[in-house]
Amino acid sequence: MNENIGLVLITIGVLFDLLGCVGLVRLPDVYNRIQASTKCVVLGTTLSLLGAMIWLGTAAVFVKGLLCILFLLITSSTAAHALARAAHRSGVPLAKESVVDRYEEDMQDSEISEEATL
């Protein structure tokens, strides 16, 4: 029974990883690609690790799997934010379909508050 549950979770995880790869190819700009790859790959890898933990079922695998999942959840969002911020600061344009640039608004607000303190 544990093998079947583990295989189902691993299969779903691989499908999410595949969707993240499709997003890297199909989406129009770097910001959408970062978003798609981060969300899909984190969920897919987490499900794959959970499936491996359930399938193998030992305490050592469980602890290592949880540590890997925790590391993945902490670092992936931070890395995606750093990549998107660096792309925005270096002038990488948004897709034509983009409606709002919240980061640009935040940057303008911070410049106004810095000028007010001088």
Coordinates of N, CA and C in Angstrom, one line a residue:
M1 N 0.8 -1.2 0.0 CA 0.0 0.0 0.0 C 0.9 1.3 0.0
N2 N 1.9 1.3 0.8 CA 2.8 2.4 0.9 C 3.5 2.7 -0.5
E3 N 3.8 1.6 -1.2 CA 4.5 1.7 -2.5 C 3.5 2.4 -3.5
N4 N 2.3 2.1 -3.4 CA 1.3 2.7 -4.4 C 1.1 4.2 -4.1
I5 N 1.0 4.5 -2.8 CA 0.8 5.9 -2.4 C 2.1 6.7 -2.8
G6 N 3.3 6.1 -2.5 CA 4.5 6.7 -2.9 C 4.6 7.0 -4.4
L7 N 4.3 6.0 -5.2 CA 4.4 6.1 -6.6 C 3.4 7.1 -7.2
V8 N 2.2 7.2 -6.6 CA 1.2 8.2 -7.0 C 1.8 9.6 -6.7
L9 N 2.3 9.8 -5.5 CA 2.9 11.1 -5.2 C 4.1 11.5 -6.1
I10 N 4.9 10.5 -6.4 CA 6.1 10.8 -7.2 C 5.6 11.1 -8.6
T11 N 4.6 10.4 -9.1 CA 4.1 10.7 -10.5 C 3.5 12.1 -10.6
I12 N 2.7 12.4 -9.6 CA 2.1 13.8 -9.5 C 3.2 14.8 -9.5
G13 N 4.2 14.6 -8.7 CA 5.4 15.5 -8.5 C 6.1 15.7 -9.9
V14 N 6.3 14.6 -10.6 CA 7.0 14.7 -11.9 C 6.1 15.5 -12.9
L15 N 4.8 15.3 -12.8 CA 3.9 16.1 -13.7 C 4.0 17.6 -13.4
F16 N 4.1 17.9 -12.1 CA 4.2 19.3 -11.8 C 5.6 19.9 -12.2
D17 N 6.6 19.1 -12.1 CA 7.9 19.5 -12.6 C 7.9 19.7 -14.1
L18 N 7.2 18.8 -14.8 CA 7.1 18.9 -16.2 C 6.3 20.2 -16.6
L19 N 5.3 20.5 -15.8 CA 4.5 21.8 -16.1 C 5.4 23.0 -15.9
G20 N 6.3 22.9 -14.9 CA 7.2 24.0 -14.7 C 8.2 24.2 -15.8
C21 N 8.6 23.1 -16.4 CA 9.5 23.2 -17.6 C 8.8 23.7 -18.8
V22 N 7.5 23.4 -19.0 CA 6.7 23.9 -20.1 C 6.5 25.4 -19.9
G23 N 6.3 25.8 -18.6 CA 6.2 27.3 -18.3 C 7.5 28.0 -18.7
L24 N 8.6 27.4 -18.5 CA 9.9 28.1 -18.8 C 10.0 28.3 -20.3
V25 N 9.4 27.5 -21.1 CA 9.5 27.6 -22.6 C 8.4 28.5 -23.1
R26 N 7.2 28.4 -22.6 CA 6.0 29.0 -23.2 C 5.7 30.4 -22.7
L27 N 6.1 30.8 -21.5 CA 5.7 32.1 -21.0 C 6.5 33.2 -21.6
P28 N 5.9 34.4 -21.6 CA 6.5 35.5 -22.4 C 7.7 36.2 -21.9
D29 N 7.8 36.4 -20.6 CA 9.0 37.1 -20.1 C 9.6 36.4 -18.9
V30 N 10.7 37.0 -18.4 CA 11.5 36.4 -17.3 C 10.7 36.3 -16.0
Y31 N 9.9 37.3 -15.8 CA 9.1 37.3 -14.5 C 8.1 36.2 -14.5
N32 N 7.4 36.0 -15.5 CA 6.4 34.9 -15.6 C 7.1 33.5 -15.6
R33 N 8.3 33.5 -16.2 CA 9.0 32.2 -16.2 C 9.5 31.9 -14.8
I34 N 10.0 32.9 -14.1 CA 10.4 32.6 -12.7 C 9.3 32.2 -11.8
Q35 N 8.1 32.8 -12.0 CA 6.9 32.5 -11.2 C 6.5 31.0 -11.5
A36 N 6.4 30.7 -12.7 CA 5.9 29.3 -13.1 C 6.9 28.3 -12.6
S37 N 8.2 28.5 -12.9 CA 9.2 27.5 -12.5 C 9.2 27.3 -11.0
T38 N 9.2 28.4 -10.3 CA 9.3 28.3 -8.8 C 8.1 27.6 -8.2
K39 N 6.9 28.0 -8.6 CA 5.7 27.3 -7.9 C 5.6 25.9 -8.3
C40 N 5.7 25.6 -9.6 CA 5.6 24.2 -10.1 C 6.7 23.3 -9.6
V41 N 7.9 23.8 -9.7 CA 9.0 22.9 -9.3 C 9.0 22.7 -7.8
V42 N 8.7 23.7 -7.0 CA 8.7 23.5 -5.6 C 7.6 22.4 -5.2
L43 N 6.4 22.6 -5.7 CA 5.4 21.6 -5.5 C 5.7 20.2 -6.0
G44 N 6.2 20.2 -7.2 CA 6.6 18.9 -7.8 C 7.7 18.2 -7.0
T45 N 8.7 18.9 -6.7 CA 9.8 18.3 -5.9 C 9.4 17.9 -4.5
T46 N 8.6 18.7 -3.9 CA 8.1 18.4 -2.6 C 7.2 17.1 -2.6
L47 N 6.3 17.0 -3.6 CA 5.5 15.8 -3.7 C 6.4 14.5 -4.1
S48 N 7.4 14.7 -4.9 CA 8.3 13.6 -5.2 C 9.1 13.1 -4.0
L49 N 9.5 14.1 -3.2 CA 10.2 13.7 -1.9 C 9.3 13.0 -0.9
L50 N 8.1 13.6 -0.8 CA 7.1 12.9 0.1 C 6.8 11.5 -0.4
G51 N 6.7 11.3 -1.7 CA 6.4 10.0 -2.2 C 7.6 9.0 -1.9
A52 N 8.8 9.5 -2.1 CA 10.0 8.7 -1.8 C 10.0 8.4 -0.3
M53 N 9.7 9.3 0.6 CA 9.7 9.1 2.0 C 8.6 8.0 2.4
I54 N 7.5 8.1 1.8 CA 6.4 7.1 2.1 C 6.8 5.7 1.5
W55 N 7.3 5.7 0.3 CA 7.6 4.5 -0.4 C 8.7 3.7 0.4
L56 N 9.8 4.4 0.8 CA 10.9 3.8 1.4 C 10.6 3.5 2.9
G57 N 10.0 4.5 3.6 CA 9.4 4.3 4.9 C 10.4 4.1 6.1
T58 N 11.7 4.5 5.9 CA 12.6 4.4 7.0 C 12.7 5.7 7.7
A59 N 13.2 5.7 8.9 CA 13.3 6.9 9.7 C 14.4 7.8 9.1
A60 N 15.5 7.3 8.6 CA 16.6 8.1 8.1 C 16.1 8.8 6.8
V61 N 15.4 8.1 6.0 CA 14.8 8.7 4.7 C 13.8 9.8 5.1
F62 N 13.0 9.5 6.1 CA 12.0 10.5 6.5 C 12.7 11.8 7.0
V63 N 13.7 11.7 7.8 CA 14.4 12.9 8.3 C 15.1 13.6 7.2
K64 N 15.8 12.9 6.4 CA 16.5 13.6 5.2 C 15.5 14.2 4.3
G65 N 14.4 13.5 4.0 CA 13.4 14.1 3.1 C 12.8 15.4 3.7
L66 N 12.5 15.4 5.0 CA 11.9 16.6 5.6 C 12.9 17.7 5.6
L67 N 14.2 17.4 5.8 CA 15.2 18.5 5.7 C 15.4 19.0 4.3
C68 N 15.3 18.2 3.3 CA 15.4 18.6 1.9 C 14.2 19.5 1.6
I69 N 13.0 19.1 2.0 CA 11.8 19.9 1.8 C 11.8 21.2 2.4
L70 N 12.3 21.2 3.7 CA 12.4 22.5 4.4 C 13.4 23.4 3.7
F71 N 14.5 22.9 3.3 CA 15.5 23.7 2.6 C 15.0 24.2 1.3
L72 N 14.3 23.4 0.6 CA 13.7 23.8 -0.7 C 12.7 24.9 -0.5
L73 N 11.8 24.8 0.5 CA 10.8 25.8 0.7 C 11.4 27.2 1.1
I74 N 12.5 27.1 1.9 CA 13.1 28.3 2.3 C 13.9 29.0 1.2
T75 N 14.7 28.2 0.5 CA 15.6 28.9 -0.5 C 14.9 29.2 -1.8
S76 N 13.9 28.5 -2.2 CA 13.4 28.7 -3.6 C 12.7 30.0 -3.7
S77 N 11.9 30.4 -2.7 CA 11.2 31.7 -2.7 C 12.2 32.9 -2.6
T78 N 13.2 32.7 -1.8 CA 14.3 33.7 -1.7 C 15.0 33.9 -3.0
A79 N 15.4 32.8 -3.6 CA 16.2 32.8 -4.9 C 15.3 33.4 -6.0
A80 N 14.0 33.1 -6.0 CA 13.2 33.6 -7.1 C 13.0 35.1 -6.9
H81 N 12.9 35.6 -5.7 CA 12.7 37.0 -5.4 C 14.0 37.7 -5.8
A82 N 15.1 37.2 -5.5 CA 16.4 37.8 -5.8 C 16.6 37.9 -7.4
L83 N 16.2 36.8 -8.1 CA 16.3 36.8 -9.5 C 15.4 37.9 -10.2
A84 N 14.2 37.9 -9.7 CA 13.2 38.9 -10.2 C 13.6 40.3 -9.9
R85 N 14.1 40.5 -8.7 CA 14.6 41.9 -8.4 C 15.8 42.3 -9.2
A86 N 16.7 41.4 -9.4 CA 17.9 41.7 -10.2 C 17.5 42.0 -11.7
A87 N 16.6 41.2 -12.2 CA 16.1 41.4 -13.6 C 15.4 42.8 -13.7
H88 N 14.6 43.1 -12.7 CA 13.9 44.4 -12.8 C 14.9 45.6 -12.7
R89 N 15.8 45.4 -11.8 CA 16.8 46.5 -11.6 C 17.7 46.7 -12.8
S90 N 18.0 45.6 -13.5 CA 18.8 45.7 -14.7 C 18.0 46.1 -16.0
G91 N 16.7 46.3 -15.8 CA 15.9 46.9 -16.9 C 15.3 45.8 -17.8
V92 N 15.2 44.6 -17.4 CA 14.5 43.6 -18.2 C 13.1 44.0 -18.4
P93 N 12.5 44.2 -19.6 CA 11.2 44.6 -19.7 C 10.1 43.6 -19.4
L94 N 9.0 44.1 -18.9 CA 7.8 43.2 -18.7 C 7.2 42.8 -20.0
A95 N 6.4 41.8 -20.0 CA 5.7 41.4 -21.2 C 4.7 42.5 -21.6
K96 N 4.4 42.6 -22.9 CA 3.4 43.6 -23.3 C 2.0 43.4 -22.6
E97 N 1.7 42.2 -22.3 CA 0.4 41.9 -21.7 C 0.3 42.3 -20.2
S98 N 1.5 42.6 -19.6 CA 1.5 43.0 -18.2 C 0.7 44.3 -18.0
V99 N -0.1 44.3 -16.9 CA -0.9 45.5 -16.7 C -0.3 46.4 -15.6
V100 N 0.3 45.8 -14.6 CA 0.7 46.6 -13.4 C 2.2 46.2 -13.1
D101 N 3.0 47.1 -12.7 CA 4.3 46.9 -12.2 C 4.4 47.4 -10.8
R102 N 4.1 46.5 -9.9 CA 4.0 46.9 -8.4 C 5.4 47.2 -7.9
Y103 N 6.4 46.5 -8.4 CA 7.8 46.8 -7.9 C 8.2 48.2 -8.3
E104 N 7.9 48.7 -9.5 CA 8.2 50.0 -9.8 C 7.5 51.0 -8.9
E105 N 6.2 50.7 -8.6 CA 5.5 51.6 -7.7 C 6.1 51.7 -6.3
D106 N 6.6 50.5 -5.8 CA 7.2 50.5 -4.5 C 8.6 51.2 -4.6
M107 N 9.3 51.1 -5.7 CA 10.6 51.8 -5.8 C 10.3 53.3 -5.8
Q108 N 9.3 53.8 -6.4 CA 9.0 55.2 -6.5 C 8.6 55.7 -5.1
D109 N 7.8 54.9 -4.4 CA 7.4 55.3 -3.0 C 8.5 55.4 -2.1
S110 N 9.5 54.4 -2.2 CA 10.7 54.5 -1.3 C 11.6 55.7 -1.7
E111 N 11.6 56.1 -2.9 CA 12.4 57.2 -3.3 C 11.8 58.5 -2.7
I112 N 10.5 58.6 -2.7 CA 9.8 59.7 -2.2 C 10.0 59.8 -0.7
S113 N 9.9 58.7 0.0 CA 10.2 58.7 1.5 C 11.6 59.0 1.8
E114 N 12.6 58.6 1.0 CA 14.0 58.9 1.2 C 14.2 60.4 1.0
E115 N 13.6 61.0 0.0 CA 13.7 62.5 -0.2 C 13.1 63.3 0.9
A116 N 12.0 62.8 1.5 CA 11.3 63.5 2.6 C 12.2 63.5 3.9
T117 N 13.0 62.5 4.1 CA 13.8 62.4 5.3 C 15.1 63.3 5.2
L118 N 15.5 63.7 4.0 CA 16.7 64.5 3.8 C 16.5 65.9 4.2

